[in-house]
PDB file of C-alpha atoms in Angstrom:
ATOM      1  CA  UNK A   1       2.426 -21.035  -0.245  1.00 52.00           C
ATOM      2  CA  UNK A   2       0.778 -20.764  -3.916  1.00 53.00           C
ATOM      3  CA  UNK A   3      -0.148 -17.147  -4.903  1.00 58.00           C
ATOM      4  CA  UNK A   4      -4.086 -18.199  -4.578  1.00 56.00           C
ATOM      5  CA  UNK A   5      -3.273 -19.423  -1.325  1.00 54.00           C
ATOM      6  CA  UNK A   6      -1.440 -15.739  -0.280  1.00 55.00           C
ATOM      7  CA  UNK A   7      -4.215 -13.909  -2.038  1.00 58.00           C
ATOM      8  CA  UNK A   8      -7.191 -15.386   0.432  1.00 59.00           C
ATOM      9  CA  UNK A   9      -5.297 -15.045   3.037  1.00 58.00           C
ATOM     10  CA  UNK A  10      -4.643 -11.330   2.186  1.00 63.00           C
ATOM     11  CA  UNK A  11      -8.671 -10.954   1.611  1.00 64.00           C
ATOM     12  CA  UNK A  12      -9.130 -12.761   5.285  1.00 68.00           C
ATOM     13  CA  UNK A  13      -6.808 -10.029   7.106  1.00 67.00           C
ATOM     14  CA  UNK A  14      -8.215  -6.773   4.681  1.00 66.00           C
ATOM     15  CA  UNK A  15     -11.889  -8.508   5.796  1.00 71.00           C
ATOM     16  CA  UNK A  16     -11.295  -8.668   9.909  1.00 74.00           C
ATOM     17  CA  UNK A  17      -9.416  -5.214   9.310  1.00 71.00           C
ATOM     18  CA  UNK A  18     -12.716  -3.979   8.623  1.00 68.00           C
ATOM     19  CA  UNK A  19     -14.320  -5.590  11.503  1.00 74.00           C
ATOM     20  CA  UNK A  20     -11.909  -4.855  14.297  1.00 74.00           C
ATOM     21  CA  UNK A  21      -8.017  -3.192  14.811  1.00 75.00           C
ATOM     22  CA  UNK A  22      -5.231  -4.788  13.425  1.00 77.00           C
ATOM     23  CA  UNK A  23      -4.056  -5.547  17.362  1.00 80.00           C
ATOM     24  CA  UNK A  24      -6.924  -7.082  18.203  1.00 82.00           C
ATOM     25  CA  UNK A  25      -6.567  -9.745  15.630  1.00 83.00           C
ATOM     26  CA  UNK A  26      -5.061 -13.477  16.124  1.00 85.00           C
ATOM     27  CA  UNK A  27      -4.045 -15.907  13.964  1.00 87.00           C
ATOM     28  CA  UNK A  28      -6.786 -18.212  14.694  1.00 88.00           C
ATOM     29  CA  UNK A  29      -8.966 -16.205  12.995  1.00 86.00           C
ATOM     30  CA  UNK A  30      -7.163 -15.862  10.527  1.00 84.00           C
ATOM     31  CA  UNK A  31      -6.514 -19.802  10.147  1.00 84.00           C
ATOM     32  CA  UNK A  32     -10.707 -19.849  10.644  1.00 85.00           C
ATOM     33  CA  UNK A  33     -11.510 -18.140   8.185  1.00 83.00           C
ATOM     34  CA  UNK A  34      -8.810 -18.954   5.474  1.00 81.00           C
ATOM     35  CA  UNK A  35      -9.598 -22.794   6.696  1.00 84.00           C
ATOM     36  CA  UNK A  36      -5.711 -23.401   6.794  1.00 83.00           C
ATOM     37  CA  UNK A  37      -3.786 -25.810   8.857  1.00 86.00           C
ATOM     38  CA  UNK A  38      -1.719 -23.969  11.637  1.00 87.00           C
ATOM     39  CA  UNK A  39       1.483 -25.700  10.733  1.00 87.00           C
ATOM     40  CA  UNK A  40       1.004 -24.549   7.219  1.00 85.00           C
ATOM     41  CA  UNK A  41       0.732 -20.911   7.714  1.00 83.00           C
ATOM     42  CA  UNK A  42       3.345 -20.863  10.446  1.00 86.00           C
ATOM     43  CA  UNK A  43       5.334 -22.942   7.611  1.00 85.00           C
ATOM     44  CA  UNK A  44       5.432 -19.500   5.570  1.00 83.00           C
ATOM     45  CA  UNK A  45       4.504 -16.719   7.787  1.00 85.00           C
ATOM     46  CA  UNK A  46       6.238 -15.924  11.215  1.00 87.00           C
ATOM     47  CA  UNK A  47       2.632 -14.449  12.408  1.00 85.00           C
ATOM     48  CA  UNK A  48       0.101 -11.759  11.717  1.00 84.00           C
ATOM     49  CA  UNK A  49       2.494  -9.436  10.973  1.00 85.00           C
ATOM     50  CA  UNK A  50       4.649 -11.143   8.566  1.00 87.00           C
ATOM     51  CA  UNK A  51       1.791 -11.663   6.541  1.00 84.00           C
ATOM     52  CA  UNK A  52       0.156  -8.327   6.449  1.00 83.00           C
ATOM     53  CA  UNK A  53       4.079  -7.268   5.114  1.00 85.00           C
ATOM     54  CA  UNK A  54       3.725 -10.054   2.498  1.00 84.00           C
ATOM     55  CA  UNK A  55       1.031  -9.160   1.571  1.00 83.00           C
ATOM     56  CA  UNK A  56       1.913  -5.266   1.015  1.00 86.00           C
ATOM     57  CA  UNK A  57       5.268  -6.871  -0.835  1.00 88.00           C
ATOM     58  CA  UNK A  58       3.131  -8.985  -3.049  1.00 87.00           C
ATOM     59  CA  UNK A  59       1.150  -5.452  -4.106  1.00 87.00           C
ATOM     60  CA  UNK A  60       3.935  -3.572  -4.512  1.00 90.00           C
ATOM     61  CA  UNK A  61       5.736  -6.112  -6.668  1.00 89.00           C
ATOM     62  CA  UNK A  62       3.107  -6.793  -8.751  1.00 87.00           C
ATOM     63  CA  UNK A  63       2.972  -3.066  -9.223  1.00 89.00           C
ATOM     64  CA  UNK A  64       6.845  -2.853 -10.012  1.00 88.00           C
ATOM     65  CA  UNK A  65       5.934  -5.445 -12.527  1.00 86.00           C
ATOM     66  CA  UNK A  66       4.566  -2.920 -14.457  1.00 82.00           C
ATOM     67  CA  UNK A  67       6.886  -0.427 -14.599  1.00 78.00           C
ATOM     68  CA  UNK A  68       9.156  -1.771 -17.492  1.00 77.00           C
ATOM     69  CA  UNK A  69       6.007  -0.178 -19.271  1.00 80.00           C
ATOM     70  CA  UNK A  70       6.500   3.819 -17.967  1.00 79.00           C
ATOM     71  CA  UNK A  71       9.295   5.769 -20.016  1.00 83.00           C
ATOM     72  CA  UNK A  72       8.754   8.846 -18.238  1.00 87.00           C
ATOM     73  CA  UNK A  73      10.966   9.482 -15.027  1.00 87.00           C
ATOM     74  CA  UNK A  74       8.198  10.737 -12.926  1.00 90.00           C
ATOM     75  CA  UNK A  75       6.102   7.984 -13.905  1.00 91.00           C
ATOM     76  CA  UNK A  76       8.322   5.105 -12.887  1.00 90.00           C
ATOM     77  CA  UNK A  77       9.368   6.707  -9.279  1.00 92.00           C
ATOM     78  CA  UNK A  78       5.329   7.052  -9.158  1.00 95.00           C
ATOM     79  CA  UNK A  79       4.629   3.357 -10.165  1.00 93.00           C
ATOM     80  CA  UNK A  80       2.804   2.197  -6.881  1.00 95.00           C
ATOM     81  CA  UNK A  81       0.224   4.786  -6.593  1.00 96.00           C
ATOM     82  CA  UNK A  82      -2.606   3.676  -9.083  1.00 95.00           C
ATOM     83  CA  UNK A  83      -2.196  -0.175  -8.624  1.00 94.00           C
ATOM     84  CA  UNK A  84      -2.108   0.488  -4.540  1.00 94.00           C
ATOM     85  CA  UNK A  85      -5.130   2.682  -4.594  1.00 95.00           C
ATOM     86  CA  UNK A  86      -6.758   0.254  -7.198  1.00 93.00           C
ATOM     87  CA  UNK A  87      -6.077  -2.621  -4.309  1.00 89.00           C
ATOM     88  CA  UNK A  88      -7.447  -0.854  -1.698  1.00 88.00           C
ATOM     89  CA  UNK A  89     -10.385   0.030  -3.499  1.00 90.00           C
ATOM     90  CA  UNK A  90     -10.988  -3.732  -4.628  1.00 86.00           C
ATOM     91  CA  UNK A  91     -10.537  -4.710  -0.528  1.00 77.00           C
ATOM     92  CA  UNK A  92     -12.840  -1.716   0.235  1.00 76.00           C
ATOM     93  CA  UNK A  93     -16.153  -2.953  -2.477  1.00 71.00           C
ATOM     94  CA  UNK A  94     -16.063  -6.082  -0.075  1.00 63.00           C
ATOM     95  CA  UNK A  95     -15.802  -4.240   3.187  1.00 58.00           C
ATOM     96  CA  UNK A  96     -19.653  -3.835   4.588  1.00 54.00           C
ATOM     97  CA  UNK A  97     -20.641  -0.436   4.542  1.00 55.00           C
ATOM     98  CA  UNK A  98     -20.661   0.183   8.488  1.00 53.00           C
ATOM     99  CA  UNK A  99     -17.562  -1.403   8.819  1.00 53.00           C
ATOM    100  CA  UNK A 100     -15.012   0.233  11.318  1.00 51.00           C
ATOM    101  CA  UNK A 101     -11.634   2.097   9.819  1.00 55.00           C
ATOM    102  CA  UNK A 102      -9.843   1.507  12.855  1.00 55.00           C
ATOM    103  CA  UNK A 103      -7.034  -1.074  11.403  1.00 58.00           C
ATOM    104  CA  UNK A 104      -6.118   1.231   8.383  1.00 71.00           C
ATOM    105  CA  UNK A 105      -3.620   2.868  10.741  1.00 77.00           C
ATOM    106  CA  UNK A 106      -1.477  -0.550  11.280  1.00 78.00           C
ATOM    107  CA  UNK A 107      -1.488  -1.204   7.937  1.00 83.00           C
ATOM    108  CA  UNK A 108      -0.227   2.517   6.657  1.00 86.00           C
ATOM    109  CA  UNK A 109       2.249   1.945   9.420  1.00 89.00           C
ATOM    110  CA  UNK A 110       3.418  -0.970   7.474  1.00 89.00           C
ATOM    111  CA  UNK A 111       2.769   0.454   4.236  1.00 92.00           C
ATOM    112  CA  UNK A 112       4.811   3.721   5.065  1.00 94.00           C
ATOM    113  CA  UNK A 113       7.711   1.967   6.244  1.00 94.00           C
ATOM    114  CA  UNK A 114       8.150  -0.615   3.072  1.00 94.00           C
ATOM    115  CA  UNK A 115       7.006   2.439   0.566  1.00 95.00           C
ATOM    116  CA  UNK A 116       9.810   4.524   2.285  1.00 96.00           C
ATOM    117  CA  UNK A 117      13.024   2.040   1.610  1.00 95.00           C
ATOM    118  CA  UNK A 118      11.692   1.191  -2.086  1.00 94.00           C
ATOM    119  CA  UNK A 119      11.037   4.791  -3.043  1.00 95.00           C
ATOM    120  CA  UNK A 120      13.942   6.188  -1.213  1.00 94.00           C
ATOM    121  CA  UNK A 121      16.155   3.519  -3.054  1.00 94.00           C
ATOM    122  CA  UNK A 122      13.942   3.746  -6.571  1.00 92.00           C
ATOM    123  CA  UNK A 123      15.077   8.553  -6.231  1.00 92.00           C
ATOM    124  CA  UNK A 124      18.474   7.057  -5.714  1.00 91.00           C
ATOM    125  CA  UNK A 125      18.416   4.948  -9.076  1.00 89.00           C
ATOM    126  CA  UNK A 126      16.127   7.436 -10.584  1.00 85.00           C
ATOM    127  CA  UNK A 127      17.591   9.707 -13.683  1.00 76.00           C
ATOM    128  CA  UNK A 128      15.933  12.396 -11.708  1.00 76.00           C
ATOM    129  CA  UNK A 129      18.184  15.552 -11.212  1.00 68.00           C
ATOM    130  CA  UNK A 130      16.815  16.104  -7.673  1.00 70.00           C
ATOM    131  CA  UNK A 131      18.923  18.800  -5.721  1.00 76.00           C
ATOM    132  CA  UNK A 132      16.487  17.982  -2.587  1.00 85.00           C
ATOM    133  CA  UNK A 133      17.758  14.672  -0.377  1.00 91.00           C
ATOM    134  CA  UNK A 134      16.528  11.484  -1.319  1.00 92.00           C
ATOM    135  CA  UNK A 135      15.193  10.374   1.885  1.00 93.00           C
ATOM    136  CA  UNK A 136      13.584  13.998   2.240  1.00 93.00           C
ATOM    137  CA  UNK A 137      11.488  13.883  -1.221  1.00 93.00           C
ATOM    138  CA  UNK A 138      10.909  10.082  -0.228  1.00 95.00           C
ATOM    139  CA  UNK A 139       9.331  11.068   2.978  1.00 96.00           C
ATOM    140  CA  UNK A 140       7.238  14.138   0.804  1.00 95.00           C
ATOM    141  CA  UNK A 141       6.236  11.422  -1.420  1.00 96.00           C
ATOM    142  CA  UNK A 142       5.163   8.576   1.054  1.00 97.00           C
ATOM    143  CA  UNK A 143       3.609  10.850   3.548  1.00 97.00           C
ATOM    144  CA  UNK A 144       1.316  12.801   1.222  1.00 98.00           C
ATOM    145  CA  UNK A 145       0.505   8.927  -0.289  1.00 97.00           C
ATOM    146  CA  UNK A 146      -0.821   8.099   2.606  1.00 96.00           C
ATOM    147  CA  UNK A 147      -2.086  11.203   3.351  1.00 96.00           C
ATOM    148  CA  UNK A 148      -4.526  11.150   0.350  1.00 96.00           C
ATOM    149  CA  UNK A 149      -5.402   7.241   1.216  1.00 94.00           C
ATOM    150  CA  UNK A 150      -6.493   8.662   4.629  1.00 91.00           C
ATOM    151  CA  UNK A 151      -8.444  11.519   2.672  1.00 93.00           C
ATOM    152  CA  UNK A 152      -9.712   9.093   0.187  1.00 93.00           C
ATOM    153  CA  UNK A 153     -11.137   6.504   2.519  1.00 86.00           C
ATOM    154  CA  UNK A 154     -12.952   8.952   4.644  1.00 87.00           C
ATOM    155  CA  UNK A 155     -14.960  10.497   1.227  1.00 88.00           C
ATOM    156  CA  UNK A 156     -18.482  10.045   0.671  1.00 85.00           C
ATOM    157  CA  UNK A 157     -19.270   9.339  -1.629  1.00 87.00           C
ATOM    158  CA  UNK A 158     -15.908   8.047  -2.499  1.00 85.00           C
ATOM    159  CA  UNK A 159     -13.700   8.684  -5.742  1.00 93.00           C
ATOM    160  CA  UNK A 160     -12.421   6.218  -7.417  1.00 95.00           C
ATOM    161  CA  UNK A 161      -9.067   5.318  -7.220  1.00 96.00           C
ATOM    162  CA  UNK A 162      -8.071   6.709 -10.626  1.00 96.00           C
ATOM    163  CA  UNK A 163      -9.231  10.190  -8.974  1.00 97.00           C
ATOM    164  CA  UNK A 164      -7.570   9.536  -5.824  1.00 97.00           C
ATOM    165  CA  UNK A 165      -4.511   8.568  -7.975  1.00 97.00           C
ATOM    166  CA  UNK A 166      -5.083  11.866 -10.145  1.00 97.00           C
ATOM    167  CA  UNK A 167      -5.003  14.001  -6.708  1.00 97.00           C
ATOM    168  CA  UNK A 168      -1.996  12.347  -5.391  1.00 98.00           C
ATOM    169  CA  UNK A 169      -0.076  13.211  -8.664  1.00 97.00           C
ATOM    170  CA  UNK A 170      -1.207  16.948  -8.711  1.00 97.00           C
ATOM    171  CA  UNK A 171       0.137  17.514  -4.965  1.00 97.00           C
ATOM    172  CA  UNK A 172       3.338  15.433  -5.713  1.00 96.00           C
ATOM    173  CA  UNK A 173       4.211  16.180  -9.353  1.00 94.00           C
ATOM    174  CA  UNK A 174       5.191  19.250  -9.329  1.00 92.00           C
ATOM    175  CA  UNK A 175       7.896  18.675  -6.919  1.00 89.00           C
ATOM    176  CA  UNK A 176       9.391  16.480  -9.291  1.00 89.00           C
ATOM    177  CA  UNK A 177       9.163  18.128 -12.215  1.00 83.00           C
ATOM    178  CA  UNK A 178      10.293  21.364 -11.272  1.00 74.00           C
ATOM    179  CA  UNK A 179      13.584  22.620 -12.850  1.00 54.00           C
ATOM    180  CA  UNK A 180      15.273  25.011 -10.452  1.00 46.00           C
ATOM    181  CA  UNK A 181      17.718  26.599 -13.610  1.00 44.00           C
ATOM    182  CA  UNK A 182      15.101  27.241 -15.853  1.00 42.00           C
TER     183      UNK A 182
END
């Protein structure tokens, strides 16, 4: 499936997200309202959810793309915040203003889950000296991520995601920056 292909369905899911919960939604919508063949998307996608977790792979990665860029430590275990919040926020200008947050949860679900192996993994690589578990600062870090998405989505009037982004770091930062010799 080419990347533009990927991309509307992505928008498709993100837009019935906003009109109804993630369970409640069936592939022939989807198939509708991308105007794709059902053989095709069954050719790449095992369903609904395989797609909604290619999709949250595809922003991730093109996220991780970025991080040959960041020098700093903190910065590259960090790399998914902005460009995650900055994707939300582009899915949520083309939500209509009444529309129902309902499906958010299913997707943080998925979001958590797929944030938790990568970050866990990225500590574990990370030249971090971290005397706290891996898997316990992962879970600090995913958890208040989507924390402050669930904070963030439910402001009015919203902040943008660069503010959301600058909140996240100021409850998370610390953590990892602290030096317990000094």
């Amino acid at each position: 499936m080419s990347e533009r292909q990927q991309s509307r369905d992505e928008v498709v899911v993100a837009r019935l997200i906003h009109e109804k919960s993630y369970d409640a939604i069936v592939v022939k919508e989807i198939l509708a309202r991308a105007n794709v063949a059902r053989s095709t998307f069954y050719a790449h996608f095992d369903g609904k959810e395989e797609l909604l977790l290619s999709s949250i792979r595809y922003v991730l990665a093109a996220a991780r793309d970025q991080l040959s860029e960041l020098s700093d430590p903190v910065d590259q275990l960090l790399y998914f915040s902005l460009p995650v919040l900055q994707h939300i926020e582009a899915r949520r200008q083309q939500a209509p203003a009444d529309a129902p947050r309902s499906g958010h949860r299913q997707v943080h679900r998925r979001l958590e889950r797929l944030l938790l192996e990568q970050v866990e993994a990225d500590i574990r690589r990370s030249s971090l000296d971290r005397a706290m578990p891996p898997e316990l600062l992962a879970k600090h870090l995913v958890t208040t991520f989507l924390g402050v998405i669930d904070w963030w989505l439910h402001r009015r009037p919203a902040p943008s995601a660069c503010e959301a982004d600058d909140a996240y770091r100021a409850l998370v930062e610390p953590v990892l920056r602290k030096n317990r010799c000094a």
